[in-house]
Amino acid sequence: VALNHPKRALTLTSIFSGPGGVDEVRPTEQGLAVLLAPPQPTREARIEQALWGRKATAGRLDPFDEEFEYARAARAFDRAYYPAGYTRQWMAIISAPSRLQRLKSLTVPTLVIHGLDDIVIPPENGRIVAAAVPRARLMEIEGMGHQLPERVWAQIADAIAQLARKAVTSC
């Protein structure tokens, strides 16, 4: 939205993102294993696969509540399990061109949030985005992977609220 319709965006918060295309730093081997794991044939096997993926992508400082995550994976499977949709999304991501040059044109206050333990979209991607967007603020979170753990919710919400206040006062 900020790139395609800049008049409709007051701020931009980018979380777990990168520049895309040839400028993207690819996932780690472990991250690729999670992303490319073929869907399992049964509900139970798919839920176990989701648990494995969530555990693999959690940050080292984030507790993993297996019972909670199992229930969450089961709800997600029952609500909307659709492997073809995941495949289409993955193909769209890897075939998208770089946004790096376009990011340099942004003028809205921007916050880039990234976990330092992210194996899916390594933290170098957040650094590239923050360096490209004029006056962007980079917030790197120690021990956070490719998930938003409860321990950082307040920190992230406060940073987004601060960004919004900055945008409102500059209008």
Tab-separated table of N, CA and C in Angstrom:
chain	number	residue	atom	x	y	z
A	1	VAL	N	0.838	-1.187	0.000
A	1	VAL	CA	0.000	0.000	0.000
A	1	VAL	C	0.880	1.246	0.000
A	2	ALA	N	1.903	1.259	0.864
A	2	ALA	CA	2.760	2.448	0.941
A	2	ALA	C	3.484	2.709	-0.374
A	3	LEU	N	3.848	1.656	-1.092
A	3	LEU	CA	4.532	1.834	-2.372
A	3	LEU	C	3.570	2.128	-3.513
A	4	ASN	N	2.460	1.430	-3.559
A	4	ASN	CA	1.525	1.569	-4.682
A	4	ASN	C	0.512	2.685	-4.519
A	5	HIS	N	0.218	3.048	-3.288
A	5	HIS	CA	-0.766	4.104	-3.011
A	5	HIS	C	-0.255	4.983	-1.874
A	6	PRO	N	0.837	5.697	-2.081
A	6	PRO	CA	1.479	6.426	-0.992
A	6	PRO	C	0.585	7.458	-0.298
A	7	LYS	N	-0.389	7.994	-0.980
A	7	LYS	CA	-1.285	8.973	-0.351
A	7	LYS	C	-2.259	8.321	0.633
A	8	ARG	N	-2.348	7.012	0.599
A	8	ARG	CA	-3.250	6.287	1.497
A	8	ARG	C	-2.545	5.735	2.735
A	9	ALA	N	-1.262	5.993	2.862
A	9	ALA	CA	-0.505	5.479	3.999
A	9	ALA	C	0.088	6.632	4.799
A	10	LEU	N	-0.164	6.624	6.101
A	10	LEU	CA	0.448	7.616	6.983
A	10	LEU	C	1.757	7.102	7.561
A	11	THR	N	1.852	5.774	7.735
A	11	THR	CA	3.063	5.151	8.250
A	11	THR	C	3.219	3.785	7.581
A	12	LEU	N	4.387	3.198	7.809
A	12	LEU	CA	4.638	1.832	7.357
A	12	LEU	C	5.344	1.091	8.478
A	13	THR	N	4.805	-0.051	8.834
A	13	THR	CA	5.503	-0.967	9.740
A	13	THR	C	5.736	-2.252	8.969
A	14	SER	N	6.988	-2.607	8.841
A	14	SER	CA	7.393	-3.809	8.120
A	14	SER	C	7.908	-4.809	9.150
A	15	ILE	N	7.286	-5.986	9.200
A	15	ILE	CA	7.681	-7.013	10.162
A	15	ILE	C	8.038	-8.279	9.392
A	16	PHE	N	9.207	-8.829	9.672
A	16	PHE	CA	9.671	-10.060	9.019
A	16	PHE	C	9.612	-9.926	7.499
A	17	SER	N	10.181	-8.875	6.968
A	17	SER	CA	10.100	-8.669	5.532
A	17	SER	C	11.480	-8.352	4.972
A	18	GLY	N	11.549	-8.365	3.677
A	18	GLY	CA	12.798	-8.056	3.009
A	18	GLY	C	12.540	-7.330	1.711
A	19	PRO	N	13.604	-7.055	0.958
A	19	PRO	CA	13.461	-6.304	-0.279
A	19	PRO	C	12.909	-7.123	-1.434
A	20	GLY	N	12.934	-8.441	-1.308
A	20	GLY	CA	12.439	-9.299	-2.384
A	20	GLY	C	13.419	-9.427	-3.525
A	21	GLY	N	13.085	-10.333	-4.417
A	21	GLY	CA	13.876	-10.530	-5.635
A	21	GLY	C	15.336	-10.834	-5.381
A	22	VAL	N	16.179	-10.341	-6.268
A	22	VAL	CA	17.609	-10.639	-6.201
A	22	VAL	C	18.281	-10.001	-4.982
A	23	ASP	N	17.629	-9.052	-4.347
A	23	ASP	CA	18.206	-8.378	-3.184
A	23	ASP	C	17.863	-9.060	-1.866
A	24	GLU	N	17.022	-10.066	-1.927
A	24	GLU	CA	16.576	-10.800	-0.734
A	24	GLU	C	17.672	-11.749	-0.247
A	25	VAL	N	17.908	-11.742	1.057
A	25	VAL	CA	18.789	-12.753	1.651
A	25	VAL	C	17.912	-13.973	1.900
A	26	ARG	N	18.283	-15.084	1.324
A	26	ARG	CA	17.465	-16.303	1.349
A	26	ARG	C	17.407	-16.926	2.740
A	27	PRO	N	16.401	-17.745	2.972
A	27	PRO	CA	16.301	-18.447	4.256
A	27	PRO	C	17.533	-19.318	4.511
A	28	THR	N	17.745	-19.607	5.787
A	28	THR	CA	18.808	-20.553	6.138
A	28	THR	C	18.401	-21.939	5.650
A	29	GLU	N	19.317	-22.885	5.725
A	29	GLU	CA	18.976	-24.262	5.346
A	29	GLU	C	17.797	-24.778	6.162
A	30	GLN	N	17.828	-24.510	7.466
A	30	GLN	CA	16.733	-24.950	8.334
A	30	GLN	C	15.432	-24.234	7.965
A	31	GLY	N	15.512	-22.954	7.653
A	31	GLY	CA	14.328	-22.206	7.232
A	31	GLY	C	13.747	-22.761	5.944
A	32	LEU	N	14.621	-23.087	4.990
A	32	LEU	CA	14.155	-23.688	3.736
A	32	LEU	C	13.496	-25.039	3.984
A	33	ALA	N	14.038	-25.799	4.910
A	33	ALA	CA	13.448	-27.111	5.221
A	33	ALA	C	12.016	-26.943	5.715
A	34	VAL	N	11.777	-25.930	6.531
A	34	VAL	CA	10.423	-25.672	7.027
A	34	VAL	C	9.516	-25.239	5.876
A	35	LEU	N	9.998	-24.302	5.075
A	35	LEU	CA	9.181	-23.771	3.978
A	35	LEU	C	8.860	-24.802	2.905
A	36	LEU	N	9.792	-25.690	2.644
A	36	LEU	CA	9.642	-26.622	1.528
A	36	LEU	C	9.182	-28.017	1.933
A	37	ALA	N	8.869	-28.200	3.206
A	37	ALA	CA	8.395	-29.510	3.649
A	37	ALA	C	7.084	-29.845	2.945
A	38	PRO	N	7.001	-30.999	2.290
A	38	PRO	CA	5.757	-31.342	1.604
A	38	PRO	C	4.628	-31.560	2.606
A	39	PRO	N	3.409	-31.168	2.248
A	39	PRO	CA	2.287	-31.337	3.173
A	39	PRO	C	2.058	-32.806	3.492
A	40	GLN	N	1.757	-33.073	4.728
A	40	GLN	CA	1.531	-34.445	5.187
A	40	GLN	C	0.122	-34.913	4.813
A	41	PRO	N	-0.085	-36.224	4.684
A	41	PRO	CA	-1.340	-36.743	4.147
A	41	PRO	C	-2.528	-36.772	5.125
A	42	THR	N	-2.258	-36.740	6.432
A	42	THR	CA	-3.368	-36.836	7.389
A	42	THR	C	-3.423	-35.597	8.271
A	43	ARG	N	-4.565	-35.394	8.879
A	43	ARG	CA	-4.741	-34.258	9.779
A	43	ARG	C	-3.701	-34.302	10.896
A	44	GLU	N	-3.552	-35.441	11.565
A	44	GLU	CA	-2.612	-35.554	12.683
A	44	GLU	C	-1.174	-35.314	12.231
A	45	ALA	N	-0.813	-35.880	11.091
A	45	ALA	CA	0.552	-35.695	10.594
A	45	ALA	C	0.790	-34.232	10.220
A	46	ARG	N	-0.224	-33.582	9.676
A	46	ARG	CA	-0.086	-32.167	9.309
A	46	ARG	C	0.038	-31.299	10.555
A	47	ILE	N	-0.706	-31.627	11.603
A	47	ILE	CA	-0.605	-30.872	12.858
A	47	ILE	C	0.793	-31.057	13.456
A	48	GLU	N	1.302	-32.263	13.427
A	48	GLU	CA	2.666	-32.520	13.925
A	48	GLU	C	3.693	-31.746	13.102
A	49	GLN	N	3.475	-31.677	11.793
A	49	GLN	CA	4.375	-30.921	10.929
A	49	GLN	C	4.327	-29.434	11.291
A	50	ALA	N	3.139	-28.922	11.561
A	50	ALA	CA	3.006	-27.522	11.959
A	50	ALA	C	3.734	-27.268	13.278
A	51	LEU	N	3.621	-28.185	14.221
A	51	LEU	CA	4.340	-28.055	15.493
A	51	LEU	C	5.847	-27.995	15.257
A	52	TRP	N	6.342	-28.902	14.414
A	52	TRP	CA	7.762	-28.921	14.084
A	52	TRP	C	8.196	-27.579	13.481
A	53	GLY	N	7.392	-27.059	12.535
A	53	GLY	CA	7.715	-25.792	11.892
A	53	GLY	C	7.698	-24.626	12.852
A	54	ARG	N	6.717	-24.586	13.730
A	54	ARG	CA	6.633	-23.491	14.704
A	54	ARG	C	7.773	-23.545	15.702
A	55	LYS	N	8.122	-24.745	16.106
A	55	LYS	CA	9.243	-24.892	17.039
A	55	LYS	C	10.544	-24.467	16.361
A	56	ALA	N	10.720	-24.849	15.102
A	56	ALA	CA	11.939	-24.512	14.365
A	56	ALA	C	12.071	-23.017	14.122
A	57	THR	N	10.955	-22.319	13.966
A	57	THR	CA	11.007	-20.890	13.642
A	57	THR	C	10.875	-19.986	14.860
A	58	ALA	N	10.667	-20.568	16.029
A	58	ALA	CA	10.613	-19.764	17.255
A	58	ALA	C	12.024	-19.291	17.600
A	59	GLY	N	12.105	-18.166	18.240
A	59	GLY	CA	13.403	-17.662	18.680
A	59	GLY	C	13.906	-18.406	19.904
A	60	ARG	N	15.197	-18.323	20.123
A	60	ARG	CA	15.796	-19.063	21.243
A	60	ARG	C	15.354	-18.535	22.598
A	61	LEU	N	14.851	-17.307	22.664
A	61	LEU	CA	14.383	-16.753	23.938
A	61	LEU	C	12.882	-16.918	24.130
A	62	ASP	N	12.233	-17.572	23.191
A	62	ASP	CA	10.782	-17.695	23.246
A	62	ASP	C	10.370	-19.085	23.698
A	63	PRO	N	9.642	-19.147	24.822
A	63	PRO	CA	9.197	-20.461	25.293
A	63	PRO	C	8.255	-21.097	24.274
A	64	PHE	N	8.335	-22.405	24.177
A	64	PHE	CA	7.473	-23.128	23.240
A	64	PHE	C	6.482	-23.951	24.047
A	65	ASP	N	5.227	-23.564	23.986
A	65	ASP	CA	4.156	-24.250	24.713
A	65	ASP	C	3.517	-25.253	23.756
A	66	GLU	N	3.944	-26.499	23.855
A	66	GLU	CA	3.508	-27.514	22.895
A	66	GLU	C	1.991	-27.717	22.911
A	67	GLU	N	1.389	-27.706	24.079
A	67	GLU	CA	-0.065	-27.899	24.170
A	67	GLU	C	-0.812	-26.756	23.484
A	68	PHE	N	-0.390	-25.521	23.757
A	68	PHE	CA	-1.004	-24.359	23.123
A	68	PHE	C	-0.817	-24.403	21.611
A	69	GLU	N	0.409	-24.683	21.170
A	69	GLU	CA	0.702	-24.704	19.739
A	69	GLU	C	-0.020	-25.847	19.030
A	70	TYR	N	-0.184	-26.975	19.704
A	70	TYR	CA	-0.929	-28.087	19.114
A	70	TYR	C	-2.375	-27.655	18.858
A	71	ALA	N	-3.000	-27.037	19.864
A	71	ALA	CA	-4.389	-26.589	19.718
A	71	ALA	C	-4.497	-25.541	18.612
A	72	ARG	N	-3.520	-24.657	18.548
A	72	ARG	CA	-3.515	-23.625	17.505
A	72	ARG	C	-3.377	-24.247	16.117
A	73	ALA	N	-2.498	-25.223	15.970
A	73	ALA	CA	-2.305	-25.898	14.683
A	73	ALA	C	-3.550	-26.677	14.282
A	74	ALA	N	-4.192	-27.303	15.250
A	74	ALA	CA	-5.424	-28.054	14.962
A	74	ALA	C	-6.529	-27.112	14.489
A	75	ARG	N	-6.679	-25.972	15.170
A	75	ARG	CA	-7.699	-24.986	14.745
A	75	ARG	C	-7.406	-24.480	13.334
A	76	ALA	N	-6.147	-24.197	13.062
A	76	ALA	CA	-5.771	-23.695	11.736
A	76	ALA	C	-6.054	-24.739	10.664
A	77	PHE	N	-5.743	-25.988	10.941
A	77	PHE	CA	-6.009	-27.049	9.980
A	77	PHE	C	-7.507	-27.162	9.736
A	78	ASP	N	-8.293	-27.204	10.800
A	78	ASP	CA	-9.744	-27.382	10.668
A	78	ASP	C	-10.420	-26.187	10.001
A	79	ARG	N	-9.868	-25.010	10.195
A	79	ARG	CA	-10.470	-23.796	9.643
A	79	ARG	C	-10.156	-23.634	8.155
A	80	ALA	N	-8.892	-23.907	7.769
A	80	ALA	CA	-8.543	-23.518	6.406
A	80	ALA	C	-7.323	-24.242	5.862
A	81	TYR	N	-7.255	-25.542	5.962
A	81	TYR	CA	-6.113	-26.259	5.410
A	81	TYR	C	-6.249	-26.317	3.896
A	82	TYR	N	-5.293	-25.693	3.203
A	82	TYR	CA	-5.371	-25.610	1.757
A	82	TYR	C	-3.950	-25.539	1.178
A	83	PRO	N	-3.299	-26.689	1.002
A	83	PRO	CA	-1.902	-26.699	0.551
A	83	PRO	C	-1.659	-25.937	-0.755
A	84	ALA	N	-2.603	-25.963	-1.664
A	84	ALA	CA	-2.411	-25.263	-2.937
A	84	ALA	C	-2.274	-23.757	-2.715
A	85	GLY	N	-2.991	-23.225	-1.747
A	85	GLY	CA	-2.885	-21.796	-1.431
A	85	GLY	C	-1.504	-21.444	-0.915
A	86	TYR	N	-0.958	-22.283	-0.046
A	86	TYR	CA	0.393	-22.081	0.473
A	86	TYR	C	1.391	-22.089	-0.678
A	87	THR	N	1.240	-23.037	-1.591
A	87	THR	CA	2.154	-23.148	-2.726
A	87	THR	C	2.084	-21.896	-3.597
A	88	ARG	N	0.881	-21.408	-3.857
A	88	ARG	CA	0.737	-20.191	-4.661
A	88	ARG	C	1.379	-18.988	-3.961
A	89	GLN	N	1.191	-18.892	-2.650
A	89	GLN	CA	1.785	-17.783	-1.907
A	89	GLN	C	3.309	-17.860	-1.974
A	90	TRP	N	3.860	-19.045	-1.768
A	90	TRP	CA	5.306	-19.233	-1.815
A	90	TRP	C	5.840	-18.873	-3.203
A	91	MET	N	5.152	-19.297	-4.260
A	91	MET	CA	5.590	-18.977	-5.625
A	91	MET	C	5.538	-17.471	-5.880
A	92	ALA	N	4.510	-16.805	-5.367
A	92	ALA	CA	4.417	-15.350	-5.539
A	92	ALA	C	5.577	-14.650	-4.831
A	93	ILE	N	5.930	-15.123	-3.658
A	93	ILE	CA	7.026	-14.512	-2.901
A	93	ILE	C	8.348	-14.683	-3.649
A	94	ILE	N	8.645	-15.898	-4.084
A	94	ILE	CA	9.965	-16.120	-4.692
A	94	ILE	C	10.068	-15.576	-6.122
A	95	SER	N	8.949	-15.300	-6.749
A	95	SER	CA	9.017	-14.755	-8.104
A	95	SER	C	8.855	-13.236	-8.142
A	96	ALA	N	8.588	-12.623	-7.004
A	96	ALA	CA	8.405	-11.169	-6.958
A	96	ALA	C	9.734	-10.456	-7.232
A	97	PRO	N	9.675	-9.363	-7.956
A	97	PRO	CA	10.912	-8.614	-8.203
A	97	PRO	C	11.356	-7.861	-6.940
A	98	SER	N	12.562	-7.389	-6.966
A	98	SER	CA	13.084	-6.595	-5.857
A	98	SER	C	12.283	-5.297	-5.705
A	99	ARG	N	12.066	-4.898	-4.452
A	99	ARG	CA	11.420	-3.618	-4.153
A	99	ARG	C	12.439	-2.581	-3.688
A	100	LEU	N	13.705	-2.926	-3.723
A	100	LEU	CA	14.731	-2.089	-3.122
A	100	LEU	C	14.719	-0.651	-3.653
A	101	GLN	N	14.717	-0.464	-4.951
A	101	GLN	CA	14.714	0.899	-5.500
A	101	GLN	C	13.435	1.649	-5.140
A	102	ARG	N	12.308	0.944	-5.159
A	102	ARG	CA	11.030	1.592	-4.814
A	102	ARG	C	10.980	1.989	-3.342
A	103	LEU	N	11.608	1.193	-2.478
A	103	LEU	CA	11.626	1.515	-1.045
A	103	LEU	C	12.300	2.862	-0.797
A	104	LYS	N	13.261	3.212	-1.620
A	104	LYS	CA	13.979	4.486	-1.468
A	104	LYS	C	13.087	5.692	-1.702
A	105	SER	N	11.927	5.476	-2.342
A	105	SER	CA	11.014	6.585	-2.636
A	105	SER	C	10.007	6.850	-1.513
A	106	LEU	N	9.977	5.993	-0.511
A	106	LEU	CA	8.992	6.163	0.561
A	106	LEU	C	9.281	7.416	1.384
A	107	THR	N	8.210	8.100	1.746
A	107	THR	CA	8.361	9.314	2.554
A	107	THR	C	7.614	9.231	3.878
A	108	VAL	N	6.881	8.155	4.102
A	108	VAL	CA	6.132	8.017	5.353
A	108	VAL	C	7.051	7.531	6.470
A	109	PRO	N	6.754	7.923	7.712
A	109	PRO	CA	7.529	7.376	8.834
A	109	PRO	C	7.452	5.847	8.808
A	110	THR	N	8.600	5.205	8.937
A	110	THR	CA	8.678	3.754	8.756
A	110	THR	C	9.403	3.090	9.923
A	111	LEU	N	8.825	1.977	10.351
A	111	LEU	CA	9.401	1.139	11.391
A	111	LEU	C	9.623	-0.244	10.798
A	112	VAL	N	10.841	-0.748	10.917
A	112	VAL	CA	11.174	-2.081	10.423
A	112	VAL	C	11.488	-2.941	11.645
A	113	ILE	N	10.722	-4.024	11.831
A	113	ILE	CA	10.874	-4.909	12.983
A	113	ILE	C	11.347	-6.275	12.500
A	114	HIS	N	12.376	-6.788	13.172
A	114	HIS	CA	12.899	-8.083	12.762
A	114	HIS	C	13.485	-8.817	13.956
A	115	GLY	N	13.253	-10.121	13.998
A	115	GLY	CA	13.858	-10.961	15.021
A	115	GLY	C	15.257	-11.378	14.603
A	116	LEU	N	16.183	-11.350	15.543
A	116	LEU	CA	17.560	-11.705	15.227
A	116	LEU	C	17.760	-13.203	15.036
A	117	ASP	N	16.756	-14.011	15.421
A	117	ASP	CA	16.843	-15.466	15.243
A	117	ASP	C	15.975	-15.964	14.089
A	118	ASP	N	15.568	-15.084	13.182
A	118	ASP	CA	14.679	-15.473	12.088
A	118	ASP	C	15.437	-16.308	11.058
A	119	ILE	N	15.009	-17.557	10.883
A	119	ILE	CA	15.642	-18.454	9.905
A	119	ILE	C	14.895	-18.464	8.575
A	120	VAL	N	13.680	-17.926	8.566
A	120	VAL	CA	12.862	-17.904	7.353
A	120	VAL	C	13.196	-16.671	6.513
A	121	ILE	N	13.209	-15.521	7.159
A	121	ILE	CA	13.614	-14.271	6.511
A	121	ILE	C	14.729	-13.700	7.387
A	122	PRO	N	15.975	-14.063	7.108
A	122	PRO	CA	17.080	-13.664	7.977
A	122	PRO	C	17.115	-12.154	8.241
A	123	PRO	N	17.633	-11.768	9.414
A	123	PRO	CA	17.590	-10.368	9.830
A	123	PRO	C	18.303	-9.404	8.885
A	124	GLU	N	19.223	-9.898	8.083
A	124	GLU	CA	19.869	-9.007	7.107
A	124	GLU	C	18.838	-8.348	6.205
A	125	ASN	N	17.731	-9.034	5.950
A	125	ASN	CA	16.665	-8.474	5.108
A	125	ASN	C	16.051	-7.232	5.735
A	126	GLY	N	15.790	-7.287	7.026
A	126	GLY	CA	15.262	-6.112	7.714
A	126	GLY	C	16.238	-4.951	7.647
A	127	ARG	N	17.516	-5.270	7.779
A	127	ARG	CA	18.546	-4.217	7.705
A	127	ARG	C	18.583	-3.576	6.317
A	128	ILE	N	18.427	-4.402	5.295
A	128	ILE	CA	18.418	-3.883	3.916
A	128	ILE	C	17.220	-2.959	3.719
A	129	VAL	N	16.053	-3.386	4.194
A	129	VAL	CA	14.850	-2.556	4.058
A	129	VAL	C	15.020	-1.246	4.819
A	130	ALA	N	15.469	-1.325	6.057
A	130	ALA	CA	15.628	-0.111	6.866
A	130	ALA	C	16.641	0.854	6.249
A	131	ALA	N	17.711	0.306	5.667
A	131	ALA	CA	18.717	1.163	5.029
A	131	ALA	C	18.175	1.821	3.765
A	132	ALA	N	17.241	1.165	3.098
A	132	ALA	CA	16.699	1.703	1.840
A	132	ALA	C	15.665	2.798	2.074
A	133	VAL	N	14.862	2.670	3.113
A	133	VAL	CA	13.785	3.635	3.355
A	133	VAL	C	14.362	4.844	4.096
A	134	PRO	N	14.222	6.021	3.523
A	134	PRO	CA	14.753	7.215	4.184
A	134	PRO	C	14.203	7.371	5.606
A	135	ARG	N	15.102	7.566	6.554
A	135	ARG	CA	14.773	7.833	7.966
A	135	ARG	C	14.009	6.695	8.652
A	136	ALA	N	14.076	5.496	8.123
A	136	ALA	CA	13.400	4.365	8.766
A	136	ALA	C	14.081	4.044	10.097
A	137	ARG	N	13.278	3.551	11.025
A	137	ARG	CA	13.809	3.082	12.312
A	137	ARG	C	13.836	1.553	12.266
A	138	LEU	N	14.964	0.969	12.595
A	138	LEU	CA	15.111	-0.484	12.635
A	138	LEU	C	15.031	-0.949	14.080
A	139	MET	N	14.131	-1.896	14.334
A	139	MET	CA	13.991	-2.492	15.667
A	139	MET	C	14.305	-3.968	15.538
A	140	GLU	N	15.484	-4.359	16.003
A	140	GLU	CA	15.878	-5.765	15.990
A	140	GLU	C	15.647	-6.324	17.385
A	141	ILE	N	15.021	-7.492	17.445
A	141	ILE	CA	14.660	-8.065	18.734
A	141	ILE	C	15.472	-9.323	18.996
A	142	GLU	N	16.238	-9.259	20.050
A	142	GLU	CA	17.106	-10.369	20.461
A	142	GLU	C	16.274	-11.599	20.784
A	143	GLY	N	16.699	-12.749	20.266
A	143	GLY	CA	16.071	-14.015	20.603
A	143	GLY	C	14.716	-14.267	19.970
A	144	MET	N	14.252	-13.377	19.080
A	144	MET	CA	12.958	-13.567	18.409
A	144	MET	C	13.204	-14.177	17.037
A	145	GLY	N	12.410	-15.187	16.709
A	145	GLY	CA	12.511	-15.835	15.415
A	145	GLY	C	11.486	-15.272	14.450
A	146	HIS	N	10.843	-16.160	13.705
A	146	HIS	CA	9.860	-15.749	12.697
A	146	HIS	C	8.437	-15.872	13.251
A	147	GLN	N	8.260	-15.420	14.460
A	147	GLN	CA	6.959	-15.396	15.120
A	147	GLN	C	6.928	-14.173	16.023
A	148	LEU	N	5.723	-13.742	16.397
A	148	LEU	CA	5.578	-12.615	17.328
A	148	LEU	C	5.222	-13.167	18.708
A	149	PRO	N	6.217	-13.439	19.534
A	149	PRO	CA	5.941	-14.012	20.843
A	149	PRO	C	5.330	-12.984	21.789
A	150	GLU	N	4.553	-13.470	22.707
A	150	GLU	CA	3.858	-12.592	23.655
A	150	GLU	C	4.829	-11.683	24.410
A	151	ARG	N	6.028	-12.134	24.665
A	151	ARG	CA	6.979	-11.336	25.443
A	151	ARG	C	7.327	-10.002	24.780
A	152	VAL	N	7.086	-9.863	23.466
A	152	VAL	CA	7.429	-8.615	22.773
A	152	VAL	C	6.207	-7.815	22.333
A	153	TRP	N	5.018	-8.293	22.640
A	153	TRP	CA	3.819	-7.592	22.174
A	153	TRP	C	3.792	-6.134	22.629
A	154	ALA	N	4.030	-5.897	23.890
A	154	ALA	CA	3.964	-4.517	24.405
A	154	ALA	C	5.037	-3.649	23.755
A	155	GLN	N	6.239	-4.179	23.624
A	155	GLN	CA	7.331	-3.440	23.000
A	155	GLN	C	6.987	-3.055	21.563
A	156	ILE	N	6.442	-3.999	20.812
A	156	ILE	CA	6.079	-3.732	19.419
A	156	ILE	C	4.888	-2.774	19.343
A	157	ALA	N	3.872	-3.005	20.158
A	157	ALA	CA	2.702	-2.113	20.159
A	157	ALA	C	3.113	-0.687	20.506
A	158	ASP	N	4.000	-0.523	21.488
A	158	ASP	CA	4.465	0.816	21.861
A	158	ASP	C	5.220	1.479	20.716
A	159	ALA	N	6.054	0.716	20.012
A	159	ALA	CA	6.815	1.273	18.892
A	159	ALA	C	5.891	1.697	17.749
A	160	ILE	N	4.865	0.897	17.484
A	160	ILE	CA	3.905	1.254	16.427
A	160	ILE	C	3.086	2.472	16.840
A	161	ALA	N	2.682	2.533	18.096
A	161	ALA	CA	1.928	3.696	18.594
A	161	ALA	C	2.776	4.963	18.499
A	162	GLN	N	4.052	4.864	18.846
A	162	GLN	CA	4.964	6.011	18.737
A	162	GLN	C	5.073	6.462	17.288
A	163	LEU	N	5.168	5.516	16.376
A	163	LEU	CA	5.235	5.828	14.948
A	163	LEU	C	3.950	6.540	14.493
A	164	ALA	N	2.813	6.041	14.942
A	164	ALA	CA	1.525	6.659	14.577
A	164	ALA	C	1.426	8.080	15.126
A	165	ARG	N	1.859	8.273	16.370
A	165	ARG	CA	1.844	9.635	16.948
A	165	ARG	C	2.715	10.584	16.145
A	166	LYS	N	3.861	10.084	15.718
A	166	LYS	CA	4.778	10.899	14.915
A	166	LYS	C	4.097	11.316	13.612
A	167	ALA	N	3.375	10.389	12.989
A	167	ALA	CA	2.698	10.689	11.725
A	167	ALA	C	1.577	11.701	11.920
A	168	VAL	N	0.819	11.556	12.997
A	168	VAL	CA	-0.313	12.452	13.255
A	168	VAL	C	0.184	13.863	13.568
A	169	THR	N	1.270	13.987	14.337
A	169	THR	CA	1.766	15.324	14.679
A	169	THR	C	2.433	16.009	13.517
A	170	SER	N	2.876	15.255	12.506
A	170	SER	CA	3.538	15.877	11.356
A	170	SER	C	2.550	16.241	10.247
A	171	CYS	N	1.273	15.860	10.412
A	171	CYS	CA	0.267	16.174	9.380
A	171	CYS	C	-0.198	17.605	9.460
